[in-house]
Amino acid sequence: MNRFTTLTSKIVPLPIENVDTDQIIPARFLKVTDKKGLGDHLFADWRYDADGSPKPDFILNRPEMQGRQILLAGDNFGCGSSREHAPWALVGYGFRAVISTSFADIFRNNALKNGLLPVILDKDTHRHLFGIVEEDPNAILTIDLAEQTVTLPDGRRATFPIDHFSKTCLLNGVDEIGYVLNLRAHIEAFERAHEQPI
Amino acid sequence: MPQTLFEKIWNAHVIAQEPDSPAVLYIDLHLVHEVTSPQAFEGLRARGLRVRRPDRTFATMDHGIPTTPRDLPIVDELAAKQIAQLEKNCAEFGVTLFGLNSAPHKMGIVHVIGPELGLTQPGMTIVCGDSHTSTHGAFGALAFGIGTSEVEMVLATQCLLQRKPKTMKVQIDGALRPGVTAKDIILALIARYGVGAGTGHVFEYKGEAIRRLSMEERMTICNMSIEGGARAGLIAPDDTTFQYIAGREYAPKGAAWDKALARWRMLPSDPDAVYDATISLDAGALEPMITFGTNPGMGIPITGRVPDPDEAPDPSARNALSKALTYMQLKPNQPVLGQPIDVVFIGSCTNSRITDLRQAAGVLKGRKINPRVRVLIVPGSAQVKRQAEAEGLDRIFKEAGAEWREAGCSMCIAMNGDQLAPGQYAVSTSNRNFEGRQGKGGRTFLASPLTAAASAVAGCVTDPRTLMP
């Protein structure tokens, strides 16, 4: 997994609530057996016309939005299906963080496992940030995971929550399977004590 | 201290818990399908790991498979490759696969076959790389969807790292009126409380309306917990539950059954158990429900009118509603009744079980579907299909002019070629009306099997009560 320490980037604003995983990556792109190339299909139905040409008015297609690593989205981002293809597509495209007021539970877990930081801001700060980006589309934001802070372009700092375990995994770029594999003795003891046949 | 059903299951499965870290939760049953597992098996190979408990891991194929006759080849090369990959992975790692050609034929939608095979049992922890795993909560099991990295973790360790969710009591009292179903309960609940209401929580559905429901109806409700934001939805097991499980293939037998039953009877929440939050609904006041928008919370009673964005409580709700109505090409304040439709889909892990098909057949018997409308009826499993055919339901469907197809997820997720054309309207018994969910540019009205069947006959959105005796 990629490490996440600090990130400084301009912002792609997507002021839409309840962005579901079918919008992030439509189901027809799930017929893959690896994780490659999904970034090309990120937001496919919002991003491309029927003939595959980019829709000029969709935010990701604007020339000045290229290379930005922070997505600023509306409430309840990532609702719907459990497809991990959603964070794979966001990371494949180049995003490293998504900011919202809340995330769907499964999406949040999936994002954390792929070095994509879900940043939860309070409603006021979130609204303020959309205001800043509207005023200055080139505003730059800094996210510091160790400090759990977002520094807004106007110097204001906001904090965001993340549990200690996920934070440590992200800061060090370690995945969680190794941690659980090391608990083999616990797992075996549990299985001896609790075996219920299926 | 009194405990909820959730807390009893959770506490019995935590094998390790460090401060300020997620719990390590033991998983009793892991269900696997072809779309969210290939990268997980690949991860095992890369690490040189085996599946820790192949005896607790069961696979089927449902999302991408065709619902055309099984002797026809799979024309979609990518889907065929994914299916072949699952066959290879199950063979290599020793996982039982209910495949397209396994005999006897037990494949089907993963959330239909788990319960019908008796794999799903009260008190279990159950996961699957699919958000509708919440379905199994109808049996008093803690069941939720996971991502592919988590699938890999469970394959490798039979454990999952989980932050403990909060609990939300969902109290549903009153008696359903004729023509109103379990699907209408859950659509009404999500319409009232919103698609994010359950985030961070597990629902426990309680109340007399829930107690009276069959297992199939309970599954419909728990299935759509995720559409209310809750990863899991639970219903306490009772005699209805035990009667459903008894005698099924993987259910405990003999002395093991008696032991299991004694254990299961201890599971319901203690009388004084405390929940983090409570919401409620009066089932007796409900009408058949239908959605008009692009998330499952955008629903109204079928005799109602489409809301006006100008009357929305705040700007973001106004934007969301305007965007949805533009996509759906519906006008504020218009009725949904009478809206012409192109397709009816009866199926999905929400509503493809035998009782759903019987309800649809009850409406379609002796009637013809409107010739403008294409009707797909897709049983949830090979066993449901056989049962429906034994009861003669297939003849009712075919005589009415519907397509009677092989089991699978089909037009719920539209990965397999069963899909809407751009601009088409469908009444669908599935669970998601997101933009493009049933085919790029397609427009979905979510409803019950009764409403779907009635709409198929009329060729437009129709109140099923007008076609009932």
XYZ file of C-alpha atoms in Angstrom:
667
model
C 0.000 0.000 0.000
C 1.177 3.555 -0.728
C 2.239 5.612 2.279
C 0.285 8.722 3.090
C 1.984 11.454 5.124
C 1.190 14.913 3.823
C -0.494 16.059 0.649
C -0.560 19.525 -0.884
C -2.731 19.967 -3.923
C -5.321 22.040 -5.691
C -8.879 20.769 -5.355
C -11.447 19.219 -7.672
C -14.871 20.306 -6.365
C -17.819 17.940 -6.872
C -20.714 19.517 -4.945
C -23.020 16.506 -5.176
C -24.469 14.571 -2.221
C -24.749 10.780 -2.016
C -22.293 10.067 -4.832
C -22.797 6.313 -5.175
C -20.247 3.753 -6.258
C -22.204 3.093 -9.474
C -21.333 6.669 -10.489
C -17.714 6.345 -9.341
C -17.280 3.197 -11.448
C -20.271 1.779 -13.364
C -20.830 -1.966 -13.016
C -19.942 -2.781 -16.620
C -16.313 -2.013 -15.761
C -16.215 -4.585 -12.957
C -15.592 -7.503 -15.307
C -11.882 -7.438 -14.612
C -9.594 -9.807 -12.773
C -6.987 -7.192 -11.830
C -6.944 -3.577 -10.627
C -5.346 -1.944 -13.639
C -6.800 0.772 -15.833
C -9.869 1.550 -13.724
C -8.864 5.213 -13.455
C -9.780 5.610 -17.117
C -13.380 4.736 -16.226
C -13.697 6.888 -13.109
C -17.100 8.652 -13.217
C -17.452 7.208 -16.740
C -21.092 8.112 -17.329
C -20.643 11.691 -16.114
C -17.315 12.066 -17.854
C -17.893 10.670 -21.354
C -20.582 10.901 -24.047
C -22.081 7.769 -25.599
C -19.373 7.864 -28.302
C -16.644 7.959 -25.661
C -15.687 11.611 -26.131
C -15.148 13.652 -22.947
C -18.046 15.885 -21.895
C -16.438 19.337 -21.765
C -18.593 20.590 -18.893
C -17.783 17.744 -16.480
C -15.344 18.956 -13.872
C -12.665 16.292 -14.449
C -12.480 17.205 -18.124
C -11.534 20.846 -17.584
C -7.899 21.424 -18.513
C -7.089 23.237 -15.254
C -8.296 20.261 -13.170
C -5.676 17.852 -14.511
C -3.218 16.470 -11.975
C -5.199 17.517 -8.896
C -5.086 14.956 -6.101
C -7.869 16.093 -3.764
C -11.564 15.521 -4.482
C -14.005 17.677 -2.492
C -17.438 16.023 -2.543
C -20.872 16.323 -0.925
C -22.242 14.392 2.029
C -22.354 10.547 2.199
C -19.742 9.942 -0.483
C -19.355 6.342 -1.730
C -22.767 4.980 -0.801
C -24.115 1.883 -2.499
C -22.168 -1.190 -3.433
C -19.100 -2.656 -1.738
C -16.992 -2.621 -4.917
C -13.379 -1.810 -4.077
C -13.111 -0.882 -7.733
C -14.348 2.557 -6.563
C -11.194 3.470 -4.610
C -9.077 1.604 -7.184
C -10.542 3.914 -9.847
C -10.046 7.059 -7.740
C -6.439 6.119 -6.950
C -5.840 4.976 -10.524
C -6.962 8.379 -11.729
C -4.571 10.109 -9.343
C -6.615 11.115 -6.305
C -4.979 10.630 -2.899
C -7.701 12.123 -0.691
C -11.452 12.679 -0.736
C -13.031 15.297 1.516
C -16.657 15.110 2.605
C -18.847 15.486 5.678
C -19.404 11.724 5.786
C -18.531 8.551 3.935
C -20.433 5.322 3.488
C -18.914 2.742 5.835
C -17.770 0.169 3.270
C -16.287 2.792 0.944
C -14.367 4.323 3.834
C -12.844 0.957 4.771
C -11.960 0.222 1.168
C -10.360 3.647 0.682
C -8.163 3.260 3.772
C -6.826 -0.029 2.433
C -5.666 1.621 -0.775
C -3.825 4.675 0.479
C -6.774 6.926 -0.315
C -7.479 9.164 2.668
C -11.133 9.862 3.502
C -11.146 13.245 5.242
C -14.259 14.034 7.278
C -14.784 17.742 7.923
C -17.526 19.355 9.957
C -20.364 20.912 7.962
C -19.244 24.529 8.471
C -15.638 23.951 7.410
C -16.830 21.824 4.490
C -19.164 24.596 3.282
C -16.433 27.194 3.830
C -14.026 25.125 1.727
C -16.507 24.909 -1.151
C -16.832 28.718 -0.867
C -13.062 29.161 -1.064
C -12.770 26.939 -4.141
C -15.635 28.764 -5.809
C -13.841 32.066 -5.244
C -10.404 30.784 -6.174
C -10.471 27.547 -8.200
C -6.678 27.326 -7.839
C -6.708 27.419 -4.064
C -4.203 25.020 -2.509
C -4.918 22.757 0.435
C -2.539 20.856 2.683
C -3.519 17.656 4.452
C -1.255 16.414 7.251
C -2.167 12.916 8.375
C 0.183 12.751 11.372
C -1.329 15.965 12.730
C -4.815 15.076 11.414
C -5.160 18.594 10.049
C -6.335 20.263 6.886
C -4.820 23.701 6.303
C -7.140 25.844 4.240
C -5.801 28.416 1.785
C -6.872 31.213 4.160
C -4.651 29.774 6.860
C -7.527 28.308 8.840
C -6.816 24.796 10.145
C -9.360 22.121 10.705
C -8.881 18.708 12.267
C -10.331 15.426 11.041
C -10.903 12.114 12.822
C -9.175 8.831 12.000
C -8.582 5.864 14.261
C -5.051 5.227 15.458
C -4.729 1.875 13.686
C -5.710 3.096 10.210
C -3.527 6.151 10.639
C -0.500 4.056 11.540
C -1.089 1.750 8.575
C -1.358 4.720 6.188
C 1.632 6.595 7.598
C 3.811 3.518 7.255
C 2.291 2.073 4.112
C 1.625 -1.298 5.744
C -1.416 -3.369 4.937
C -3.591 -4.987 7.546
C -3.366 -8.630 6.505
C 0.111 -8.971 7.980
C -1.213 -7.737 11.322
C -3.967 -10.348 11.429
C -1.726 -13.146 10.140
C 0.470 -12.501 13.175
C -2.508 -13.292 15.428
C -2.511 -16.948 14.372
C -2.249 -18.216 17.929
C -5.334 -16.190 18.903
C -7.247 -17.466 15.882
C -6.348 -21.080 16.589
C -7.306 -20.743 20.252
C -10.648 -19.242 19.280
C -11.320 -22.003 16.785
C -10.554 -24.711 19.371
C -12.903 -23.111 21.891
C -15.769 -22.133 19.613
C -15.962 -24.617 16.817
C -19.520 -24.814 15.523
C -19.775 -26.970 12.446
C -21.507 -25.599 9.397
C -25.768 -5.887 31.822
C -28.525 -6.351 29.235
C -27.288 -6.792 25.681
C -28.669 -6.332 22.206
C -28.694 -9.130 19.640
C -25.858 -7.330 17.869
C -23.746 -7.097 21.028
C -24.222 -10.783 21.786
C -22.968 -11.798 18.349
C -20.191 -9.205 18.317
C -18.861 -10.104 21.747
C -18.879 -13.814 20.922
C -16.670 -13.241 17.872
C -14.038 -10.711 18.974
C -10.763 -12.592 19.219
C -8.521 -9.603 19.883
C -9.016 -5.938 20.565
C -6.254 -3.423 21.130
C -7.085 0.055 22.396
C -7.971 2.634 19.723
C -7.838 -0.082 17.073
C -10.455 -2.072 15.244
C -11.547 -5.379 16.736
C -10.381 -8.642 15.159
C -13.644 -10.402 14.442
C -13.914 -14.114 13.658
C -16.009 -14.898 10.578
C -18.181 -18.023 10.576
C -19.277 -17.981 6.948
C -17.647 -16.383 3.916
C -19.611 -16.254 0.672
C -17.719 -15.537 -2.525
C -18.756 -14.562 -6.052
C -16.973 -14.014 -9.334
C -16.826 -10.204 -9.480
C -15.224 -9.136 -6.201
C -12.930 -12.127 -5.589
C -10.347 -12.512 -8.393
C -7.975 -9.860 -7.030
C -8.294 -11.387 -3.541
C -7.252 -14.863 -4.699
C -4.452 -13.239 -6.679
C -3.334 -11.547 -3.455
C -3.178 -14.932 -1.714
C -1.012 -16.301 -4.505
C 1.318 -13.320 -4.339
C 1.779 -13.883 -0.590
C 2.008 -17.665 -0.857
C -1.053 -18.154 1.364
C -3.847 -20.734 1.386
C -7.513 -20.282 2.255
C -7.514 -20.782 6.027
C -10.995 -22.348 6.251
C -12.205 -23.662 2.906
C -14.930 -25.480 4.894
C -16.385 -22.096 5.863
C -16.035 -20.588 2.389
C -18.643 -21.116 -0.338
C -18.670 -19.649 -3.819
C -21.194 -19.126 -6.559
C -21.486 -17.060 -9.710
C -24.289 -14.561 -10.046
C -23.347 -10.995 -11.025
C -22.033 -11.394 -14.549
C -23.645 -14.626 -15.722
C -26.176 -14.699 -18.545
C -29.791 -15.568 -17.722
C -30.294 -17.167 -21.117
C -30.577 -20.982 -21.331
C -27.551 -22.617 -19.745
C -26.643 -24.658 -22.816
C -25.847 -21.463 -24.733
C -22.248 -20.218 -24.609
C -21.305 -17.100 -22.631
C -20.780 -14.523 -25.350
C -19.268 -11.813 -23.144
C -15.571 -12.683 -23.158
C -14.756 -10.676 -20.053
C -17.603 -12.277 -18.073
C -16.558 -15.714 -19.306
C -12.994 -15.041 -18.201
C -14.142 -13.939 -14.746
C -16.290 -17.069 -14.389
C -13.424 -19.312 -15.515
C -11.162 -17.544 -13.030
C -13.553 -18.314 -10.157
C -13.686 -21.978 -11.199
C -9.893 -22.095 -11.264
C -9.560 -20.300 -7.908
C -12.070 -22.562 -6.165
C -10.388 -25.692 -7.526
C -6.920 -24.483 -6.559
C -7.868 -23.340 -3.052
C -10.346 -26.109 -2.220
C -13.456 -23.929 -1.996
C -16.905 -25.425 -2.638
C -18.391 -23.822 -5.747
C -22.050 -23.839 -6.702
C -21.307 -23.240 -10.360
C -23.286 -22.901 -13.554
C -22.768 -26.523 -14.416
C -22.329 -28.103 -10.984
C -24.714 -30.971 -10.385
C -27.077 -30.985 -8.648
C -27.801 -27.472 -9.736
C -27.688 -25.160 -6.706
C -26.240 -21.941 -8.081
C -27.965 -18.629 -7.678
C -27.693 -15.156 -6.232
C -25.354 -15.473 -3.287
C -27.906 -13.984 -0.851
C -30.604 -16.352 -2.056
C -28.596 -19.567 -1.903
C -26.965 -18.958 1.517
C -30.324 -19.135 3.297
C -31.890 -21.767 1.048
C -28.976 -24.172 1.575
C -29.153 -23.657 5.331
C -25.666 -22.122 5.394
C -27.048 -18.926 6.913
C -27.762 -19.516 10.608
C -28.601 -17.367 13.631
C -25.741 -15.946 15.666
C -23.202 -16.283 12.863
C -20.893 -13.642 11.485
C -21.276 -13.692 7.701
C -19.419 -11.640 5.112
C -19.341 -11.440 1.340
C -17.851 -9.013 -1.143
C -21.294 -7.588 -1.799
C -23.143 -4.850 0.045
C -26.435 -6.777 0.106
C -24.923 -9.332 2.467
C -27.103 -7.503 5.000
C -29.850 -9.847 3.703
C -28.665 -12.665 5.987
C -29.380 -10.501 9.029
C -32.981 -11.671 8.674
C -31.837 -14.846 10.483
C -30.305 -13.008 13.408
C -26.821 -13.257 11.917
C -24.395 -10.339 11.820
C -23.876 -10.099 8.083
C -22.327 -7.324 6.063
C -20.628 -6.509 2.794
C -16.866 -6.111 2.504
C -14.376 -4.931 -0.091
C -11.962 -7.126 -2.003
C -8.998 -6.420 0.318
C -11.213 -7.627 3.144
C -12.213 -10.698 1.105
C -8.512 -11.468 0.869
C -8.076 -10.982 4.618
C -10.958 -13.336 5.427
C -9.720 -15.941 2.953
C -6.273 -15.781 4.552
C -7.188 -15.521 8.230
C -10.961 -16.188 8.644
C -10.928 -12.857 10.513
C -11.775 -9.273 9.735
C -10.704 -6.000 11.291
C -13.806 -4.046 12.215
C -14.610 -0.915 14.130
C -17.547 -1.625 16.390
C -20.643 -0.037 14.871
C -23.385 1.635 16.876
C -26.850 0.150 17.181
C -30.110 1.605 15.913
C -33.473 0.162 16.884
C -35.952 0.265 14.025
C -39.374 -0.179 15.574
C -42.060 -1.188 13.065
C -45.522 -1.766 14.459
C -48.984 -2.002 12.940
C -50.434 -4.458 10.439
C -49.820 -4.159 6.707
C -52.928 -3.477 4.619
C -53.718 -5.573 1.523
C -51.432 -4.831 -1.406
C -48.693 -3.483 0.869
C -45.581 -5.642 1.309
C -42.243 -5.904 3.075
C -40.674 -4.046 0.140
C -42.983 -1.117 0.842
C -41.927 -1.101 4.508
C -38.259 -0.753 3.669
C -38.812 1.771 0.862
C -40.973 3.865 3.213
C -38.362 3.670 5.970
C -35.566 4.858 3.669
C -37.792 7.573 2.173
C -38.496 8.896 5.651
C -35.021 8.715 7.182
C -32.733 9.026 4.144
C -29.953 7.007 2.530
C -27.373 8.044 5.112
C -29.451 7.515 8.258
C -27.798 4.238 9.209
C -24.175 5.187 8.508
C -21.963 3.829 11.278
C -24.840 1.749 12.680
C -26.405 -1.662 12.452
C -30.171 -1.714 12.340
C -32.207 -4.082 14.476
C -35.759 -4.330 13.122
C -38.296 -4.956 15.850
C -42.015 -4.759 16.387
C -45.184 -6.677 15.649
C -45.073 -5.932 11.913
C -41.659 -7.608 11.690
C -42.663 -10.626 13.797
C -45.545 -11.370 11.425
C -43.330 -11.453 8.310
C -42.142 -14.639 6.606
C -38.395 -15.258 6.291
C -38.495 -14.191 2.643
C -40.136 -10.902 3.619
C -37.632 -10.355 6.426
C -34.829 -10.919 3.927
C -36.290 -8.225 1.655
C -36.166 -5.755 4.540
C -32.685 -6.644 5.806
C -31.413 -6.691 2.215
C -32.040 -2.972 1.811
C -30.536 -1.940 5.165
C -27.506 -0.845 3.174
C -29.709 1.524 1.145
C -30.436 3.229 4.456
C -26.684 3.448 5.104
C -26.501 0.560 7.598
C -24.018 -2.164 6.660
C -26.037 -4.709 8.584
C -29.680 -5.145 9.552
C -30.745 -7.742 12.092
C -33.979 -9.438 13.062
C -34.107 -11.607 16.176
C -34.560 -15.300 15.365
C -37.866 -16.882 16.362
C -39.959 -19.936 15.471
C -40.475 -18.577 11.945
C -36.686 -18.567 11.550
C -36.178 -22.039 13.007
C -38.937 -23.559 10.875
C -37.338 -22.097 7.750
C -33.899 -23.522 8.586
C -34.961 -26.970 9.814
C -34.057 -29.760 7.411
C -32.068 -27.643 4.950
C -28.910 -29.148 3.521
C -26.313 -27.482 5.746
C -28.568 -26.999 8.792
C -27.606 -28.872 11.959
C -29.335 -32.254 12.316
C -30.330 -34.462 15.254
C -28.606 -33.674 18.549
C -26.672 -30.847 16.886
C -29.992 -29.239 15.940
C -31.221 -29.342 19.538
C -27.968 -27.782 20.746
C -28.105 -25.103 18.084
C -31.717 -24.300 18.853
C -30.934 -23.822 22.548
C -28.112 -21.447 21.571
C -30.235 -19.547 19.056
C -33.043 -18.988 21.567
C -30.600 -17.001 23.727
C -29.835 -14.527 20.937
C -32.721 -12.011 20.978
C -31.956 -8.672 22.599
C -32.551 -8.558 26.332
C -35.681 -6.627 27.328
C -33.756 -3.690 28.813
C -31.021 -3.577 26.184
C -29.995 -0.055 25.209
C -29.594 1.163 21.621
C -27.589 4.169 20.484
C -30.547 5.457 18.475
C -34.153 4.587 17.661
C -36.305 5.219 14.612
C -39.818 3.963 13.928
C -42.487 3.411 11.318
C -46.205 2.553 11.437
C -46.690 -0.275 8.941
C -50.462 0.076 9.220
C -50.347 3.539 7.656
C -48.381 2.504 4.579
C -49.443 2.413 0.945
C -47.509 0.651 -1.811
C -44.333 2.678 -2.348
C -42.489 3.702 -5.483
C -39.321 5.658 -6.079
C -39.247 8.610 -8.442
C -35.568 9.625 -8.244
C -32.004 8.403 -8.378
C -31.445 7.035 -4.915
C -33.607 4.619 -2.913
C -34.545 7.363 -0.462
C -36.392 9.268 -3.168
C -39.635 7.364 -2.705
C -43.314 8.240 -2.295
C -46.614 6.428 -1.723
C -47.763 5.256 -5.147
C -50.749 7.627 -5.156
C -48.481 10.560 -4.265
C -46.892 13.251 -6.378
C -43.280 13.963 -7.268
C -41.855 16.519 -4.805
C -41.041 20.050 -5.905
C -37.360 20.986 -5.550
C -38.439 24.545 -4.729
C -39.979 23.200 -1.530
C -36.812 21.324 -0.476
C -35.531 22.211 3.003
C -32.044 23.338 1.935
C -29.989 24.153 -1.190
C -28.172 20.832 -1.351
C -31.444 18.883 -1.103
C -32.881 21.147 -3.806
C -29.896 20.469 -6.085
C -30.099 16.739 -5.500
C -33.817 16.675 -6.274
C -33.473 18.850 -9.396
C -30.653 16.686 -10.683
C -32.714 13.530 -10.072
C -35.834 14.892 -11.808
C -33.769 16.003 -14.792
C -32.301 12.514 -15.091
C -35.698 10.852 -14.643
C -37.431 13.389 -16.934
C -40.211 13.868 -14.402
C -41.859 17.143 -13.419
C -42.402 18.512 -9.918
C -45.873 17.726 -8.542
C -46.743 15.227 -11.265
C -48.243 11.883 -10.250
C -46.120 8.773 -10.878
C -49.226 6.665 -11.424
C -49.860 6.328 -15.146
C -46.235 7.010 -16.124
C -45.616 4.837 -19.212
C -42.908 2.192 -18.825
C -40.825 0.084 -21.197
C -39.534 -2.725 -19.007
C -40.506 -4.600 -15.857
C -37.829 -6.504 -13.970
C -38.884 -8.981 -11.296
C -35.808 -10.418 -9.619
C -32.650 -9.541 -7.594
C -31.492 -10.477 -4.091
C -34.263 -8.206 -2.805
C -37.276 -9.865 -4.462
C -36.563 -13.070 -6.398
C -37.611 -15.726 -3.900
C -40.497 -18.121 -4.282
C -42.931 -15.965 -2.306
C -42.087 -12.956 -4.494
C -42.744 -15.005 -7.622
C -46.015 -16.308 -6.190
C -47.143 -12.721 -5.567
C -46.258 -11.674 -9.095
C -47.998 -14.750 -10.487
C -51.103 -13.932 -8.446
C -51.403 -10.650 -10.333
C -50.419 -12.024 -13.759
C -52.597 -15.154 -13.680
C -55.133 -15.029 -16.501
C -53.896 -11.607 -17.635
C -51.719 -10.438 -20.489
C -48.872 -8.000 -20.066
C -49.100 -4.833 -22.118
C -47.447 -5.562 -25.488
C -45.360 -2.363 -25.209
C -43.614 -3.720 -22.140
C -40.759 -6.202 -21.930
C -41.047 -8.240 -18.738
C -38.087 -10.203 -17.368
C -38.738 -12.592 -14.507
C -35.474 -13.879 -13.091
C -35.594 -16.372 -10.217
C -33.009 -15.902 -7.486
C -31.577 -19.391 -7.733
C -31.740 -22.655 -9.621
C -33.727 -24.085 -6.697
C -36.226 -21.205 -6.758
C -36.610 -21.791 -10.493
C -37.322 -25.498 -10.008
C -39.803 -24.766 -7.235
C -41.631 -22.145 -9.313
C -41.847 -24.575 -12.216
C -43.158 -27.320 -9.936
C -45.922 -24.929 -8.903
C -46.685 -23.952 -12.503
C -45.718 -20.303 -12.017
C -43.550 -20.369 -15.135
C -46.617 -21.195 -17.242
C -48.507 -18.246 -15.764
C -45.603 -15.928 -16.574
C -45.115 -17.231 -20.099
C -48.832 -17.181 -20.899
C -48.950 -13.563 -19.723
C -46.117 -12.781 -22.157
C -43.183 -12.473 -19.755
C -39.675 -13.862 -20.228
C -38.925 -16.650 -17.731
C -35.154 -16.726 -17.394
C -32.322 -18.548 -15.648
C -31.180 -17.386 -12.189
C -28.745 -14.527 -11.607
C -28.411 -10.868 -10.625
C -29.449 -9.892 -14.141
C -30.918 -6.427 -14.614
C -30.394 -5.372 -11.008
C -26.765 -4.602 -11.820
C -26.942 -4.911 -15.611
C -23.499 -6.472 -16.061
C -24.655 -9.456 -18.085
C -26.418 -7.917 -21.056
C -29.847 -7.754 -19.347
C -30.149 -3.985 -19.339
C -32.222 -0.940 -20.146
C -31.574 1.102 -23.256
C -30.846 4.815 -22.723
C -34.019 6.698 -21.810
C -36.116 3.615 -21.047
C -38.266 3.480 -17.927
C -38.485 0.350 -15.793
C -40.441 -0.731 -12.779
C -37.985 -2.934 -10.941
C -38.164 -5.075 -7.802
C -34.430 -4.569 -7.262
C -32.735 -2.313 -4.737
C -31.000 0.567 -6.499
C -32.306 3.279 -8.795
C -28.948 5.047 -9.168
C -28.263 6.743 -12.500
C -27.397 4.081 -15.053
C -27.674 1.236 -12.557
C -29.886 -0.874 -14.849
C -28.151 0.242 -18.027
C -26.561 3.506 -19.084
C -29.249 6.189 -19.331
C -31.958 3.856 -18.008
C -34.529 5.124 -15.498
C -35.672 2.957 -12.623
C -38.769 2.991 -10.439
C -38.207 0.679 -7.462
C -41.295 -1.130 -6.212
C -42.668 -4.412 -4.873
C -43.332 -7.522 -6.984
C -47.075 -6.764 -6.758
C -46.615 -3.250 -8.104
C -44.196 -4.470 -10.778
C -46.627 -7.142 -11.988
C -49.582 -4.744 -11.995
C -47.535 -2.181 -13.940
C -46.558 -4.866 -16.468
C -50.227 -5.522 -17.186
C -51.173 -1.861 -17.507
C -48.035 -0.700 -19.334
C -47.632 2.144 -16.878
C -46.973 2.620 -13.163
C -50.027 1.073 -11.523
C -51.361 0.659 -8.004
C -51.532 -3.128 -7.468
C -54.642 -2.719 -5.309
C -56.626 -1.884 -8.458
C -55.914 -5.383 -9.819
C -56.488 -7.312 -6.633
C -59.727 -9.099 -5.778
